[in-house]
mmCIF file of C-alpha atoms in Angstrom:
data_model
loop_
_atom_site.group_PDB
_atom_site.id
_atom_site.type_symbol
_atom_site.label_atom_id
_atom_site.label_comp_id
_atom_site.label_asym_id
_atom_site.label_seq_id
_atom_site.Cartn_x
_atom_site.Cartn_y
_atom_site.Cartn_z
ATOM 1 C CA MET A 83 40.641 -13.130 -31.372
ATOM 2 C CA ILE A 84 37.899 -10.945 -29.941
ATOM 3 C CA ARG A 85 35.775 -11.454 -33.041
ATOM 4 C CA LEU A 86 36.215 -15.202 -32.735
ATOM 5 C CA PHE A 87 34.668 -15.181 -29.258
ATOM 6 C CA LYS A 88 31.801 -13.027 -30.496
ATOM 7 C CA VAL A 89 31.175 -15.413 -33.399
ATOM 8 C CA LYS A 90 31.223 -18.424 -31.038
ATOM 9 C CA GLU A 91 28.748 -16.721 -28.670
ATOM 10 C CA THR A 92 26.452 -15.954 -31.615
ATOM 11 C CA GLN A 93 26.674 -19.581 -32.781
ATOM 12 C CA LYS A 94 25.832 -20.864 -29.291
ATOM 13 C CA GLU A 95 22.818 -18.565 -29.074
ATOM 14 C CA LEU A 96 21.594 -19.659 -32.518
ATOM 15 C CA ALA A 97 22.019 -23.312 -31.533
ATOM 16 C CA ARG A 98 20.007 -22.804 -28.350
ATOM 17 C CA ASN A 99 17.232 -21.043 -30.241
ATOM 18 C CA SER A 100 17.085 -23.629 -33.030
ATOM 19 C CA ASN A 101 16.492 -26.425 -30.485
ATOM 20 C CA GLY A 102 12.953 -25.242 -29.966
ATOM 21 C CA GLY A 103 13.816 -22.873 -27.148
ATOM 22 C CA THR A 104 12.530 -19.355 -27.216
ATOM 23 C CA PRO A 105 15.174 -16.701 -27.627
ATOM 24 C CA THR A 106 16.162 -15.290 -24.278
ATOM 25 C CA LYS A 107 16.754 -11.586 -23.953
ATOM 26 C CA LYS A 108 19.620 -10.867 -21.641
ATOM 27 C CA GLN A 109 18.641 -8.373 -18.941
ATOM 28 C CA SER A 110 20.816 -5.359 -18.309
ATOM 29 C CA ALA A 111 22.181 -4.685 -14.842
ATOM 30 C CA GLY A 112 19.685 -1.827 -14.593
ATOM 31 C CA GLU A 113 16.765 -4.155 -15.348
ATOM 32 C CA LEU A 114 17.953 -6.652 -12.757
ATOM 33 C CA ARG A 115 18.301 -3.955 -10.094
ATOM 34 C CA LEU A 116 14.929 -2.440 -11.001
ATOM 35 C CA HIS A 117 13.275 -5.856 -10.760
ATOM 36 C CA LYS A 118 14.737 -6.220 -7.263
ATOM 37 C CA ASP A 119 13.563 -2.712 -6.290
ATOM 38 C CA ILE A 120 10.033 -3.351 -7.523
ATOM 39 C CA THR A 121 9.758 -6.707 -5.749
ATOM 40 C CA GLU A 122 10.876 -5.074 -2.500
ATOM 41 C CA LEU A 123 8.526 -2.063 -2.747
ATOM 42 C CA ASN A 124 6.899 -1.065 0.515
ATOM 43 C CA LEU A 125 4.438 1.590 -0.626
ATOM 44 C CA PRO A 126 2.120 3.619 1.577
ATOM 45 C CA ASN A 127 -1.575 2.779 1.093
ATOM 46 C CA CYS A 128 -2.079 5.965 -0.903
ATOM 47 C CA CYS A 129 0.433 4.963 -3.611
ATOM 48 C CA THR A 130 -0.021 2.484 -6.450
ATOM 49 C CA ILE A 131 2.236 1.317 -9.265
ATOM 50 C CA SER A 132 1.135 0.247 -12.746
ATOM 51 C CA PHE A 133 2.829 -0.935 -15.934
ATOM 52 C CA PRO A 134 0.957 0.559 -18.918
ATOM 53 C CA ASN A 135 3.164 -1.336 -21.406
ATOM 54 C CA GLY A 136 2.787 -4.637 -19.522
ATOM 55 C CA LYS A 137 5.045 -6.361 -17.006
ATOM 56 C CA ASP A 138 7.626 -7.063 -19.740
ATOM 57 C CA ASP A 139 8.550 -3.376 -19.782
ATOM 58 C CA LEU A 140 9.767 -2.738 -16.252
ATOM 59 C CA MET A 141 11.809 0.276 -17.351
ATOM 60 C CA ASN A 142 8.676 2.377 -17.925
ATOM 61 C CA PHE A 143 5.959 2.506 -15.306
ATOM 62 C CA GLU A 144 3.586 4.847 -13.522
ATOM 63 C CA VAL A 145 3.022 5.635 -9.885
ATOM 64 C CA THR A 146 -0.181 7.250 -8.633
ATOM 65 C CA ILE A 147 -0.115 9.154 -5.361
ATOM 66 C CA SER A 148 -3.434 9.929 -3.666
ATOM 67 C CA PRO A 149 -2.648 12.080 -0.616
ATOM 68 C CA GLU A 150 -4.918 11.560 2.367
ATOM 69 C CA ASP A 151 -3.900 14.737 4.225
ATOM 70 C CA GLY A 152 -2.741 18.257 3.489
ATOM 71 C CA TYR A 153 -3.423 20.657 0.650
ATOM 72 C CA TYR A 154 -3.727 17.869 -1.948
ATOM 73 C CA ALA A 155 -5.983 15.469 0.013
ATOM 74 C CA GLY A 156 -8.465 13.699 -2.233
ATOM 75 C CA GLY A 157 -6.466 14.155 -5.436
ATOM 76 C CA ALA A 158 -4.769 11.463 -7.516
ATOM 77 C CA PHE A 159 -1.480 12.445 -9.132
ATOM 78 C CA LYS A 160 0.173 10.199 -11.702
ATOM 79 C CA PHE A 161 3.931 10.151 -12.323
ATOM 80 C CA SER A 162 5.690 8.449 -15.218
ATOM 81 C CA PHE A 163 9.037 6.784 -14.510
ATOM 82 C CA LYS A 164 11.549 6.135 -17.286
ATOM 83 C CA VAL A 165 14.492 4.132 -16.049
ATOM 84 C CA SER A 166 17.832 4.050 -17.842
ATOM 85 C CA PRO A 167 19.601 0.738 -18.570
ATOM 86 C CA VAL A 168 22.476 2.034 -16.398
ATOM 87 C CA TYR A 169 20.195 2.404 -13.375
ATOM 88 C CA PRO A 170 21.043 2.772 -10.479
ATOM 89 C CA HIS A 171 23.999 4.882 -11.629
ATOM 90 C CA ASP A 172 21.576 7.347 -13.219
ATOM 91 C CA ALA A 173 18.391 8.441 -11.479
ATOM 92 C CA PRO A 174 15.107 7.591 -13.208
ATOM 93 C CA LYS A 175 13.416 10.363 -15.184
ATOM 94 C CA VAL A 176 10.192 11.204 -13.363
ATOM 95 C CA LYS A 177 7.406 13.443 -14.669
ATOM 96 C CA CYS A 178 4.025 14.368 -13.279
ATOM 97 C CA ILE A 179 1.578 13.538 -16.058
ATOM 98 C CA PRO A 180 -1.259 15.983 -15.338
ATOM 99 C CA LYS A 181 -0.554 19.669 -14.854
ATOM 100 C CA VAL A 182 -0.653 20.399 -11.133
ATOM 101 C CA TYR A 183 -0.501 23.609 -9.100
ATOM 102 C CA HIS A 184 2.502 22.836 -6.934
ATOM 103 C CA PRO A 185 5.643 24.827 -6.044
ATOM 104 C CA ASN A 186 7.931 21.845 -6.766
ATOM 105 C CA ILE A 187 6.364 20.710 -10.065
ATOM 106 C CA ASP A 188 6.404 22.878 -13.181
ATOM 107 C CA TYR A 189 3.761 23.052 -15.910
ATOM 108 C CA GLU A 190 5.633 20.493 -18.032
ATOM 109 C CA GLY A 191 5.552 17.951 -15.194
ATOM 110 C CA ASN A 192 9.205 18.258 -14.180
ATOM 111 C CA VAL A 193 9.701 17.496 -10.506
ATOM 112 C CA CYS A 194 12.059 19.352 -8.184
ATOM 113 C CA LEU A 195 13.232 16.609 -5.851
ATOM 114 C CA ASN A 196 16.882 16.661 -4.818
ATOM 115 C CA ILE A 197 17.284 12.869 -4.966
ATOM 116 C CA LEU A 198 16.343 12.970 -8.658
ATOM 117 C CA ARG A 199 19.150 15.438 -9.315
ATOM 118 C CA GLU A 200 22.300 16.316 -7.421
ATOM 119 C CA ASP A 201 21.679 14.075 -4.397
ATOM 120 C CA TRP A 202 21.092 10.870 -6.380
ATOM 121 C CA LYS A 203 23.240 7.955 -5.229
ATOM 122 C CA PRO A 204 23.170 4.366 -6.534
ATOM 123 C CA VAL A 205 22.199 3.134 -3.047
ATOM 124 C CA LEU A 206 18.849 4.939 -3.403
ATOM 125 C CA ASN A 207 15.956 3.057 -4.961
ATOM 126 C CA ILE A 208 12.458 3.403 -6.411
ATOM 127 C CA ASN A 209 10.885 3.169 -2.957
ATOM 128 C CA THR A 210 12.931 6.189 -1.828
ATOM 129 C CA ILE A 211 11.771 8.217 -4.839
ATOM 130 C CA ILE A 212 8.111 7.360 -4.271
ATOM 131 C CA TYR A 213 8.350 8.395 -0.619
ATOM 132 C CA GLY A 214 10.068 11.615 -1.742
ATOM 133 C CA LEU A 215 7.198 12.361 -4.139
ATOM 134 C CA TYR A 216 4.680 11.546 -1.429
ATOM 135 C CA HIS A 217 6.488 13.957 0.899
ATOM 136 C CA LEU A 218 6.223 16.752 -1.714
ATOM 137 C CA PHE A 219 2.437 16.515 -1.438
ATOM 138 C CA ALA A 220 2.492 16.276 2.343
ATOM 139 C CA GLU A 221 4.793 19.294 2.696
ATOM 140 C CA PRO A 222 5.304 21.404 -0.445
ATOM 141 C CA ASN A 223 8.614 23.287 -0.326
ATOM 142 C CA TYR A 224 8.601 26.951 -1.372
ATOM 143 C CA GLU A 225 12.381 27.258 -0.839
ATOM 144 C CA ASP A 226 13.358 25.192 -3.910
ATOM 145 C CA PRO A 227 10.587 25.859 -6.455
ATOM 146 C CA LEU A 228 10.007 25.085 -10.101
ATOM 147 C CA ASN A 229 6.690 26.943 -10.061
ATOM 148 C CA HIS A 230 7.784 30.270 -8.572
ATOM 149 C CA GLU A 231 4.284 31.752 -8.525
ATOM 150 C CA ALA A 232 2.901 28.875 -6.435
ATOM 151 C CA ALA A 233 5.949 29.056 -4.150
ATOM 152 C CA GLU A 234 5.442 32.774 -3.502
ATOM 153 C CA VAL A 235 1.770 32.272 -2.686
ATOM 154 C CA LEU A 236 2.596 29.368 -0.333
ATOM 155 C CA LYS A 237 5.289 31.408 1.392
ATOM 156 C CA ASN A 238 3.311 34.645 1.773
ATOM 157 C CA ASP A 239 -0.295 33.460 2.105
ATOM 158 C CA PRO A 240 -0.787 29.724 2.870
ATOM 159 C CA LYS A 241 -4.586 30.176 2.998
ATOM 160 C CA ALA A 242 -4.611 31.623 -0.546
ATOM 161 C CA PHE A 243 -2.331 28.756 -1.617
ATOM 162 C CA GLU A 244 -4.790 26.231 -0.181
ATOM 163 C CA ASN A 245 -7.598 27.964 -2.071
ATOM 164 C CA ASN A 246 -5.577 27.911 -5.328
ATOM 165 C CA VAL A 247 -4.860 24.177 -4.897
ATOM 166 C CA LYS A 248 -8.571 23.468 -4.420
ATOM 167 C CA MET A 249 -9.433 25.573 -7.473
ATOM 168 C CA ALA A 250 -6.790 23.798 -9.583
ATOM 169 C CA MET A 251 -7.847 20.347 -8.387
ATOM 170 C CA SER A 252 -11.452 21.188 -9.286
ATOM 171 C CA GLY A 253 -10.425 21.854 -12.888
ATOM 172 C CA ASN A 254 -10.526 25.649 -12.734
ATOM 173 C CA TYR A 255 -8.190 28.445 -13.752
ATOM 174 C CA VAL A 256 -5.468 29.584 -11.368
ATOM 175 C CA GLY A 257 -3.102 32.344 -12.414
ATOM 176 C CA GLY A 258 -4.136 32.128 -16.056
ATOM 177 C CA SER A 259 -3.643 28.348 -16.310
ATOM 178 C CA ILE A 260 -6.405 25.742 -16.561
ATOM 179 C CA TYR A 261 -5.981 22.517 -14.629
ATOM 180 C CA THR A 262 -7.330 18.993 -14.905
ATOM 181 C CA HIS A 263 -9.996 17.857 -12.471
ATOM 182 C CA PHE A 264 -8.330 15.625 -9.824
ATOM 183 C CA TYR A 265 -11.243 14.381 -7.756
#
C-alpha cells in the first residue's frame, strides 16, 4: 500500500513536468526556515551577507564582519555558514575563512561560540549567530579559548595582545604563524 502511494506521487509529478512545467524541487523544512531567517535579517552596518554559489543555494553562504571599534577595527573577517537540512534543530557549521589571531577562533577557523555548540536551541536564528560573532570581535573572551596562546596574552597583557592583533592584521608573523593582511 505504501509503495502504491509513492508510485502515484511519482506519476503525478511526472504528469506535471510533462505539461511544460519546470520540475519543482521541494524545499526542506530547514530551507524554508533559513529563507525566513534571511529575509528577516537585521544586520549591523558592519556586517554583510553574500551567496557565493548564487541565491539558489541558501544553505551555504558567507558573512563578512568589519568591526568599527576594538582590537579588530578596520579588519574584514569572512565566515562561511553551512546549514543542515534539519536546521533549526542543528546549529549551522560556521568557520572563519582567513586565519585570524583571536582567542575564540583557532587556526583552522573553528569558532568558539556557545550558541553554536551546547547552547544551541531551535528558537535561535542566523541573526543571533551573526550578532554573536560580531560580539566576539567587540569583546574577545579569554575564559573559553580555542587559541590558548592568544587567550593568555589577552588575559595577562592586553596591550601586547592589541599589538599582536595589529601585527597579524597587517600580514605579519605572530607566535610563529603568518597571517593574511586584513586591511
